[in-house]
């Protein structure tokens, strides 16, 4: 199982997902109404490293993080 | 050196701490940036969420770059509420070369605004509202859309 | 605000004074530059001559420019001797816009180095020697040659 | 009479010169060995304003200032 975290203003609790890569996770998250609207705006990190690779493999214990738009300072 | 505070930043205290680390090898140029909560959109203040492990990773890339250039990097940020006129963000570059210090500060602050994992909320009428319109999509956003 | 001191600069005291002028209308970004005497050429310190009336004229051009942009400019410089590790130069821009503050600081510091009427001497073996090799001809030099 | 000041490292006392413009002042200063070497490096101000106009007229009471290479900071 992969743990999925939603940071900052998304305001959702972490979920566990049984997916083998980010593409499968994308398909899963698009089915969740409260997450779908955020997907366009969010960057994705696997184990705290931002990734741009939708094919990225996930293994059990991996942590995927959704990062909405930021503004520090 | 990066530190996250659960309160508004005390500029004097923090800069004194940073300066203390320069005693052995005083650098020629010290450029600092201070972010003060300003009046806009009738807010009473701002509030910040921070993902600290990823902030540290973001910081470490810049920290290595400045170290490779014989320079030092310092950063501090508040999490939680910071009210009008208070300080939420400080950062400084100490370098033997003023061009390096000035240019690094410039590009670093822009990269910080664009990519550091920090979320900003307006405090207004007792509510905490995500400041989406003033936030920036991180490079690579939309991967799962 | 510009001030010439007959001693090394006290960074905390001076920045506290500058910040105090911001209370009524706190600006969002405060960018500061601090020049510390660094070890080079085996000097014990540096010494500065300043032509104050022309320094003020030079400053006033930048001061008007920052005021026109809703921002504030601060500067302090030492005259006479400043030893290793001590501070000879400070300057800051406070602005509601961080881009203005960062860009103004960058171009201002370069213009300051190139054109402000200040002369620098190395203090070495008890002597005060003009640092010609590290000085810059003011734009328009050679008119009478 | 025009007053001529030598700033910073030139280390000379002010002099008075009976000249009508900067060109005449230039001719006069080139004759002074201790000044001549500095002329190439110096900017010129009239009444504390830098000028690049060698034809600039001078009137009695004007102050001309020679500014050698600078380095604040």
Short mmCIF file of C-alpha atoms in Angstrom, two decimals:
data_model
loop_
_atom_site.label_atom_id
_atom_site.label_comp_id
_atom_site.label_asym_id
_atom_site.label_seq_id
_atom_site.Cartn_x
_atom_site.Cartn_y
_atom_site.Cartn_z
CA UNK A 1 0.00 0.00 0.00
CA UNK A 2 1.08 3.55 -0.82
CA UNK A 3 0.35 6.42 1.54
CA UNK A 4 -1.04 9.58 -0.08
CA UNK A 5 -0.82 12.92 1.73
CA UNK A 6 -2.63 16.15 0.86
CA UNK A 7 -0.74 19.23 1.99
CA UNK A 8 -1.76 22.72 3.08
CA UNK A 9 -5.21 23.96 2.05
CA UNK A 10 -6.43 20.68 0.54
CA UNK A 11 -7.36 19.77 4.08
CA UNK A 12 -7.88 16.02 3.62
CA UNK A 13 -6.57 13.22 5.78
CA UNK A 14 -3.96 10.86 4.28
CA UNK A 15 -5.29 7.84 2.46
CA UNK A 16 -3.82 4.46 1.54
CA UNK A 17 -3.92 3.38 -2.06
CA UNK A 18 -3.17 0.06 -3.73
CA UNK A 19 -1.45 1.34 -6.88
CA UNK A 20 1.70 0.35 -8.78
CA UNK A 21 2.58 3.71 -10.30
CA UNK A 22 1.52 7.37 -10.47
CA UNK A 23 -0.72 6.77 -13.49
CA UNK A 24 -2.82 4.36 -11.48
CA UNK A 25 -2.90 6.80 -8.58
CA UNK A 26 -4.08 9.54 -10.96
CA UNK A 27 -6.97 7.34 -12.12
CA UNK A 28 -7.91 6.63 -8.52
CA UNK A 29 -7.77 10.26 -7.38
CA UNK A 30 -9.82 11.54 -10.33
CA UNK A 31 -12.71 9.49 -8.96
CA UNK A 32 -12.63 11.39 -5.65
CA UNK A 33 -14.65 14.59 -6.06
CA UNK A 34 -12.93 16.46 -3.19
CA UNK A 35 -9.48 15.74 -4.70
CA UNK A 36 -10.18 15.99 -8.44
CA UNK A 37 -10.45 19.80 -8.45
CA UNK A 38 -6.99 20.10 -6.90
CA UNK A 39 -5.13 17.82 -9.32
CA UNK A 40 -4.61 20.48 -12.01
CA UNK A 41 -2.95 22.78 -9.43
CA UNK A 42 -0.86 20.25 -7.56
CA UNK A 43 2.73 19.16 -7.86
CA UNK A 44 3.56 15.60 -6.80
CA UNK A 45 6.34 14.30 -4.59
CA UNK A 46 7.31 10.68 -4.01
CA UNK A 47 9.07 10.22 -0.68
CA UNK A 48 9.47 14.01 -0.44
CA UNK A 49 11.11 14.37 -3.89
CA UNK A 50 9.13 16.29 -6.53
CA UNK A 51 8.64 14.19 -9.65
CA UNK A 52 7.42 14.97 -13.17
CA UNK A 53 7.30 11.31 -14.28
CA UNK A 54 3.75 9.97 -14.51
CA UNK A 55 5.14 6.48 -15.18
CA UNK A 56 6.99 6.44 -11.87
CA UNK A 57 6.70 3.05 -10.17
CA UNK A 58 5.47 2.94 -6.58
CA UNK A 59 6.23 0.24 -4.05
CA UNK A 60 4.56 -0.57 -0.82
CA UNK A 61 5.51 1.93 1.88
CA UNK A 62 6.14 4.76 -0.56
CA UNK A 63 4.67 8.13 0.35
CA UNK A 64 3.08 10.29 -2.34
CA UNK A 65 2.44 13.94 -1.53
CA UNK A 66 0.20 16.43 -3.34
CA UNK A 67 1.46 20.02 -3.12
CA UNK A 68 -1.02 22.78 -3.99
CA UNK A 69 0.17 26.25 -5.10
CA UNK A 70 2.66 27.79 -2.68
CA UNK A 71 3.50 31.24 -1.42
CA UNK A 72 6.08 31.55 1.30
CA UNK A 73 7.59 34.82 2.40
CA UNK B 1 21.13 27.16 8.43
CA UNK B 2 17.33 27.10 8.25
CA UNK B 3 14.92 27.34 11.13
CA UNK B 4 11.12 27.34 11.35
CA UNK B 5 9.60 29.33 14.24
CA UNK B 6 6.12 28.91 15.71
CA UNK B 7 5.94 32.70 16.17
CA UNK B 8 6.70 35.92 14.29
CA UNK B 9 10.42 36.38 13.69
CA UNK B 10 12.60 38.51 15.97
CA UNK B 11 14.88 40.13 13.39
CA UNK B 12 17.54 41.39 15.79
CA UNK B 13 17.82 38.12 17.67
CA UNK B 14 17.99 36.03 14.50
CA UNK B 15 20.52 38.24 12.70
CA UNK B 16 22.67 38.33 15.82
CA UNK B 17 22.68 34.53 15.79
CA UNK B 18 23.58 34.46 12.08
CA UNK B 19 26.35 37.04 12.51
CA UNK B 20 27.80 35.03 15.38
CA UNK B 21 28.51 32.16 12.98
CA UNK B 22 30.63 34.50 10.83
CA UNK B 23 33.19 35.39 13.51
CA UNK B 24 35.90 32.97 12.41
CA UNK B 25 35.79 33.95 8.76
CA UNK B 26 34.02 37.26 8.33
CA UNK B 27 32.69 37.58 4.82
CA UNK B 28 32.75 40.88 2.94
CA UNK B 29 29.12 41.19 1.87
CA UNK B 30 26.03 40.30 3.89
CA UNK B 31 22.78 40.68 1.97
CA UNK B 32 19.53 40.09 3.78
CA UNK B 33 15.85 39.97 2.89
CA UNK B 34 13.11 40.53 5.45
CA UNK B 35 9.44 39.89 4.71
CA UNK B 36 7.04 42.02 6.76
CA UNK B 37 3.27 41.43 6.72
CA UNK B 38 1.92 44.45 4.88
CA UNK B 39 -1.57 45.92 4.67
CA UNK B 40 -3.39 44.53 1.67
CA UNK B 41 -6.85 43.10 0.97
CA UNK B 42 -7.97 44.31 4.44
CA UNK B 43 -6.24 41.37 6.12
CA UNK B 44 -5.46 41.34 9.84
CA UNK B 45 -2.52 39.07 9.24
CA UNK B 46 -1.34 35.98 7.39
CA UNK B 47 -0.98 32.39 8.47
CA UNK B 48 1.43 29.81 7.10
CA UNK B 49 1.53 26.01 6.78
CA UNK B 50 4.96 24.52 6.11
CA UNK B 51 6.02 21.04 5.06
CA UNK B 52 9.28 21.10 6.93
CA UNK B 53 11.05 18.01 5.50
CA UNK B 54 10.54 19.24 1.93
CA UNK B 55 11.44 22.80 2.89
CA UNK B 56 14.72 21.47 4.22
CA UNK B 57 15.35 19.57 0.99
CA UNK B 58 14.61 22.71 -1.00
CA UNK B 59 16.98 24.67 1.26
CA UNK B 60 19.78 22.11 1.06
CA UNK B 61 20.15 22.57 -2.69
CA UNK B 62 20.74 26.31 -2.25
CA UNK B 63 22.88 25.71 0.82
CA UNK B 64 25.25 23.44 -1.12
CA UNK B 65 25.41 25.95 -3.95
CA UNK B 66 26.38 28.79 -1.61
CA UNK B 67 28.89 26.61 0.26
CA UNK B 68 30.47 25.68 -3.10
CA UNK B 69 30.94 29.41 -3.61
CA UNK B 70 32.65 29.94 -0.30
CA UNK B 71 29.54 31.62 1.07
CA UNK B 72 26.90 31.04 3.74
CA UNK B 73 23.13 30.90 3.56
CA UNK B 74 20.66 31.59 6.37
CA UNK B 75 16.89 31.33 6.44
CA UNK B 76 14.06 31.61 8.95
CA UNK B 77 10.30 31.35 8.45
CA UNK B 78 7.27 31.50 10.73
CA UNK B 79 4.50 28.95 10.78
CA UNK B 80 1.03 29.75 12.09
CA UNK B 81 -0.28 33.30 12.44
CA UNK B 82 1.78 36.44 11.81
CA UNK B 83 -0.02 39.77 12.17
CA UNK B 84 0.34 43.07 10.27
CA UNK B 85 3.76 44.67 10.70
CA UNK B 86 5.28 41.46 12.04
CA UNK B 87 8.02 39.50 10.26
CA UNK B 88 7.34 36.09 8.71
CA UNK B 89 10.43 35.50 6.56
CA UNK B 90 14.12 36.30 6.74
CA UNK B 91 16.97 35.14 4.64
CA UNK B 92 20.59 36.18 4.16
CA UNK B 93 23.66 35.40 2.07
CA UNK B 94 27.14 36.11 3.41
CA UNK B 95 29.87 36.03 0.79
CA UNK B 96 33.35 37.36 0.07
CA UNK B 97 31.94 38.54 -3.28
CA UNK B 98 29.15 41.13 -3.33
CA UNK B 99 28.00 40.12 -6.84
CA UNK B 100 27.49 36.55 -5.65
CA UNK B 101 25.58 37.71 -2.57
CA UNK B 102 23.29 40.08 -4.52
CA UNK B 103 22.58 37.73 -7.42
CA UNK B 104 22.05 34.69 -5.19
CA UNK B 105 19.62 36.60 -2.99
CA UNK B 106 17.63 37.68 -6.03
CA UNK B 107 17.27 34.27 -7.67
CA UNK B 108 16.87 32.47 -4.35
CA UNK B 109 13.96 34.66 -3.20
CA UNK B 110 12.16 34.13 -6.52
CA UNK B 111 12.73 30.37 -6.36
CA UNK B 112 11.56 30.41 -2.75
CA UNK B 113 8.29 32.14 -3.68
CA UNK B 114 7.75 29.78 -6.60
CA UNK B 115 8.75 26.43 -5.13
CA UNK B 116 9.20 26.31 -1.35
CA UNK B 117 6.47 24.12 0.24
CA UNK B 118 4.73 26.85 2.23
CA UNK B 119 1.05 27.76 2.07
CA UNK B 120 -0.29 31.18 2.87
CA UNK B 121 -3.70 32.05 4.31
CA UNK B 122 -5.35 35.43 4.79
CA UNK B 123 -6.57 36.18 8.31
CA UNK B 124 -9.71 38.27 7.89
CA UNK B 125 -12.88 38.61 9.97
CA UNK B 126 -11.68 35.80 12.20
CA UNK B 127 -11.33 33.39 9.27
CA UNK B 128 -8.30 31.68 7.71
CA UNK B 129 -8.70 31.63 3.90
CA UNK B 130 -6.18 30.09 1.50
CA UNK B 131 -4.62 32.88 -0.61
CA UNK B 132 -4.94 30.94 -3.86
CA UNK B 133 -4.89 33.98 -6.14
CA UNK B 134 -1.48 35.03 -4.76
CA UNK B 135 0.01 31.53 -4.79
CA UNK B 136 2.12 29.84 -7.45
CA UNK B 137 1.84 26.39 -8.93
CA UNK B 138 5.05 24.46 -8.29
CA UNK B 139 6.94 23.51 -11.45
CA UNK B 140 5.50 20.20 -12.63
CA UNK B 141 2.00 20.79 -11.28
CA UNK B 142 -0.91 19.01 -12.96
CA UNK B 143 0.94 15.69 -13.34
CA UNK B 144 -2.00 13.70 -11.98
CA UNK B 145 -4.75 15.74 -13.70
CA UNK C 1 18.10 58.86 5.04
CA UNK C 2 21.90 58.87 4.80
CA UNK C 3 24.34 59.25 7.66
CA UNK C 4 28.13 59.30 7.84
CA UNK C 5 29.68 57.96 11.06
CA UNK C 6 33.17 58.69 12.38
CA UNK C 7 33.35 55.08 13.64
CA UNK C 8 32.58 51.53 12.49
CA UNK C 9 28.85 50.95 12.04
CA UNK C 10 26.71 49.35 14.74
CA UNK C 11 24.41 47.22 12.58
CA UNK C 12 21.77 46.51 15.21
CA UNK C 13 21.49 50.10 16.35
CA UNK C 14 21.29 51.46 12.82
CA UNK C 15 18.76 48.93 11.55
CA UNK C 16 16.63 49.50 14.65
CA UNK C 17 16.62 53.21 13.79
CA UNK C 18 15.68 52.47 10.17
CA UNK C 19 12.92 50.07 11.15
CA UNK C 20 11.48 52.64 13.55
CA UNK C 21 10.75 54.93 10.60
CA UNK C 22 8.62 52.19 9.03
CA UNK C 23 6.11 51.84 11.88
CA UNK C 24 3.37 53.95 10.36
CA UNK C 25 3.44 52.26 7.00
CA UNK C 26 5.25 48.93 7.20
CA UNK C 27 6.51 47.90 3.81
CA UNK C 28 6.45 44.29 2.69
CA UNK C 29 10.07 43.76 1.67
CA UNK C 30 13.18 45.05 3.42
CA UNK C 31 16.43 44.27 1.61
CA UNK C 32 19.69 45.24 3.22
CA UNK C 33 23.35 45.16 2.30
CA UNK C 34 26.11 45.15 4.91
CA UNK C 35 29.78 45.62 4.02
CA UNK C 36 32.19 43.97 6.44
CA UNK C 37 35.94 44.54 6.25
CA UNK C 38 37.29 41.20 5.06
CA UNK C 39 40.75 39.71 5.14
CA UNK C 40 42.57 40.44 1.89
CA UNK C 41 46.01 41.71 0.88
CA UNK C 42 47.15 41.24 4.48
CA UNK C 43 45.46 44.47 5.55
CA UNK C 44 44.73 45.28 9.18
CA UNK C 45 41.75 47.37 8.12
CA UNK C 46 40.57 50.01 5.70
CA UNK C 47 40.21 53.75 5.99
CA UNK C 48 37.78 55.99 4.12
CA UNK C 49 37.67 59.64 3.02
CA UNK C 50 34.24 60.95 2.06
CA UNK C 51 33.19 64.13 0.32
CA UNK C 52 29.92 64.47 2.18
CA UNK C 53 28.14 67.18 0.15
CA UNK C 54 28.63 65.24 -3.09
CA UNK C 55 27.75 61.94 -1.39
CA UNK C 56 24.44 63.54 -0.34
CA UNK C 57 23.81 64.71 -3.90
CA UNK C 58 24.53 61.22 -5.19
CA UNK C 59 22.19 59.77 -2.54
CA UNK C 60 19.38 62.23 -3.26
CA UNK C 61 19.00 61.00 -6.84
CA UNK C 62 18.42 57.44 -5.60
CA UNK C 63 16.30 58.67 -2.71
CA UNK C 64 13.90 60.48 -5.08
CA UNK C 65 13.72 57.43 -7.29
CA UNK C 66 12.78 55.14 -4.41
CA UNK C 67 10.25 57.67 -3.03
CA UNK C 68 8.65 57.88 -6.49
CA UNK C 69 8.19 54.12 -6.19
CA UNK C 70 6.51 54.29 -2.81
CA UNK C 71 9.65 52.95 -1.15
CA UNK C 72 12.29 54.07 1.31
CA UNK C 73 16.06 54.17 1.08
CA UNK C 74 18.55 54.09 3.96
CA UNK C 75 22.32 54.35 3.94
CA UNK C 76 25.18 54.61 6.42
CA UNK C 77 28.94 54.75 5.85
CA UNK C 78 31.97 55.08 8.08
CA UNK C 79 34.75 57.59 7.57
CA UNK C 80 38.22 57.10 8.98
CA UNK C 81 39.53 53.70 10.07
CA UNK C 82 37.50 50.49 10.14
CA UNK C 83 39.29 47.31 11.18
CA UNK C 84 38.93 43.67 10.03
CA UNK C 85 35.51 42.22 10.81
CA UNK C 86 33.99 45.64 11.46
CA UNK C 87 31.25 47.17 9.33
CA UNK C 88 31.90 50.18 7.08
CA UNK C 89 28.80 50.30 4.89
CA UNK C 90 25.10 49.56 5.26
CA UNK C 91 22.24 50.25 2.99
CA UNK C 92 18.62 49.14 2.77
CA UNK C 93 15.54 49.46 0.58
CA UNK C 94 12.05 49.05 2.06
CA UNK C 95 9.30 48.58 -0.49
CA UNK C 96 5.82 47.12 -0.88
CA UNK C 97 7.22 45.28 -3.92
CA UNK C 98 9.97 42.72 -3.43
CA UNK C 99 11.13 42.95 -7.09
CA UNK C 100 11.64 46.70 -6.69
CA UNK C 101 13.57 46.21 -3.45
CA UNK C 102 15.84 43.48 -4.86
CA UNK C 103 16.53 45.19 -8.19
CA UNK C 104 17.08 48.61 -6.67
CA UNK C 105 19.52 47.21 -4.13
CA UNK C 106 21.50 45.51 -6.89
CA UNK C 107 21.84 48.50 -9.23
CA UNK C 108 22.28 50.95 -6.37
CA UNK C 109 25.19 49.06 -4.80
CA UNK C 110 26.96 48.88 -8.17
CA UNK C 111 26.39 52.60 -8.82
CA UNK C 112 27.59 53.32 -5.29
CA UNK C 113 30.85 51.42 -5.86
CA UNK C 114 31.38 53.13 -9.22
CA UNK C 115 30.40 56.71 -8.48
CA UNK C 116 29.96 57.63 -4.81
CA UNK C 117 32.70 60.09 -3.73
CA UNK C 118 34.45 57.86 -1.23
CA UNK C 119 38.13 56.93 -1.21
CA UNK C 120 39.46 53.75 0.27
CA UNK C 121 42.90 53.20 1.84
CA UNK C 122 44.55 49.99 3.01
CA UNK C 123 45.81 50.00 6.59
CA UNK C 124 48.95 47.87 6.60
CA UNK C 125 52.12 47.98 8.67
CA UNK C 126 50.93 51.20 10.28
CA UNK C 127 50.57 52.94 6.90
CA UNK C 128 47.53 54.28 5.05
CA UNK C 129 47.91 53.54 1.32
CA UNK C 130 45.37 54.55 -1.34
CA UNK C 131 43.77 51.38 -2.78
CA UNK C 132 44.09 52.58 -6.38
CA UNK C 133 44.01 49.11 -7.97
CA UNK C 134 40.60 48.38 -6.38
CA UNK C 135 39.14 51.82 -7.14
CA UNK C 136 37.02 52.91 -10.08
CA UNK C 137 37.28 55.98 -12.26
CA UNK C 138 34.08 58.01 -12.01
CA UNK C 139 32.16 58.26 -15.27
CA UNK C 140 33.58 61.27 -17.13
CA UNK C 141 37.11 60.97 -15.73
CA UNK C 142 40.00 62.36 -17.76
CA UNK C 143 38.17 65.54 -18.81
CA UNK C 144 41.12 67.76 -17.88
CA UNK C 145 43.85 65.43 -19.17
CA UNK D 1 39.14 83.68 -9.05
CA UNK D 2 38.07 80.04 -9.11
CA UNK D 3 38.81 77.70 -6.20
CA UNK D 4 40.21 74.28 -7.13
CA UNK D 5 39.99 71.39 -4.66
CA UNK D 6 41.80 68.05 -4.83
CA UNK D 7 39.91 65.27 -3.08
CA UNK D 8 40.94 62.08 -1.31
CA UNK D 9 44.37 60.66 -2.05
CA UNK D 10 45.59 63.55 -4.22
CA UNK D 11 46.55 65.18 -0.95
CA UNK D 12 47.06 68.75 -2.19
CA UNK D 13 45.75 71.95 -0.65
CA UNK D 14 43.13 73.92 -2.60
CA UNK D 15 44.47 76.53 -5.01
CA UNK D 16 42.98 79.61 -6.61
CA UNK D 17 43.06 79.93 -10.39
CA UNK D 18 42.31 82.84 -12.69
CA UNK D 19 40.59 80.94 -15.52
CA UNK D 20 37.40 81.50 -17.54
CA UNK D 21 36.53 77.89 -18.34
CA UNK D 22 37.60 74.29 -17.73
CA UNK D 23 39.82 74.22 -20.83
CA UNK D 24 41.95 77.01 -19.38
CA UNK D 25 42.03 75.22 -16.05
CA UNK D 26 43.19 72.06 -17.78
CA UNK D 27 46.09 73.95 -19.40
CA UNK D 28 47.05 75.41 -16.03
CA UNK D 29 46.90 72.08 -14.14
CA UNK D 30 48.94 70.22 -16.77
CA UNK D 31 51.84 72.49 -15.85
CA UNK D 32 51.76 71.34 -12.23
CA UNK D 33 53.78 68.13 -11.98
CA UNK D 34 52.07 66.91 -8.76
CA UNK D 35 48.64 67.30 -10.38
CA UNK D 36 49.31 66.28 -14.01
CA UNK D 37 49.59 62.55 -13.22
CA UNK D 38 46.14 62.57 -11.62
CA UNK D 39 44.25 64.28 -14.46
CA UNK D 40 43.71 61.12 -16.52
CA UNK D 41 42.07 59.42 -13.53
CA UNK D 42 39.99 62.28 -12.22
CA UNK D 43 36.38 63.29 -12.73
CA UNK D 44 35.57 66.99 -12.42
CA UNK D 45 32.78 68.72 -10.52
CA UNK D 46 31.83 72.39 -10.69
CA UNK D 47 30.08 73.51 -7.51
CA UNK D 48 29.67 69.86 -6.50
CA UNK D 49 28.04 68.79 -9.78
CA UNK D 50 29.98 66.37 -11.97
CA UNK D 51 30.48 67.75 -15.48
CA UNK D 52 31.69 66.27 -18.76
CA UNK D 53 31.80 69.62 -20.62
CA UNK D 54 35.36 70.88 -21.13
CA UNK D 55 33.96 74.15 -22.52
CA UNK D 56 32.12 74.87 -19.28
CA UNK D 57 32.41 78.55 -18.32
CA UNK D 58 33.66 79.41 -14.85
CA UNK D 59 32.90 82.59 -12.94
CA UNK D 60 34.60 84.08 -9.92
CA UNK D 61 33.64 82.16 -6.76
CA UNK D 62 33.02 78.88 -8.57
CA UNK D 63 34.49 75.78 -6.99
CA UNK D 64 36.07 73.11 -9.17
CA UNK D 65 36.71 69.70 -7.61
CA UNK D 66 38.94 66.89 -8.88
CA UNK D 67 37.70 63.42 -7.90
CA UNK D 68 40.16 60.54 -8.19
CA UNK D 69 38.97 56.90 -8.56
CA UNK D 70 36.50 55.91 -5.86
CA UNK D 71 35.69 52.79 -3.89
CA UNK D 72 33.10 53.05 -1.14
CA UNK D 73 31.58 50.11 0.66
#
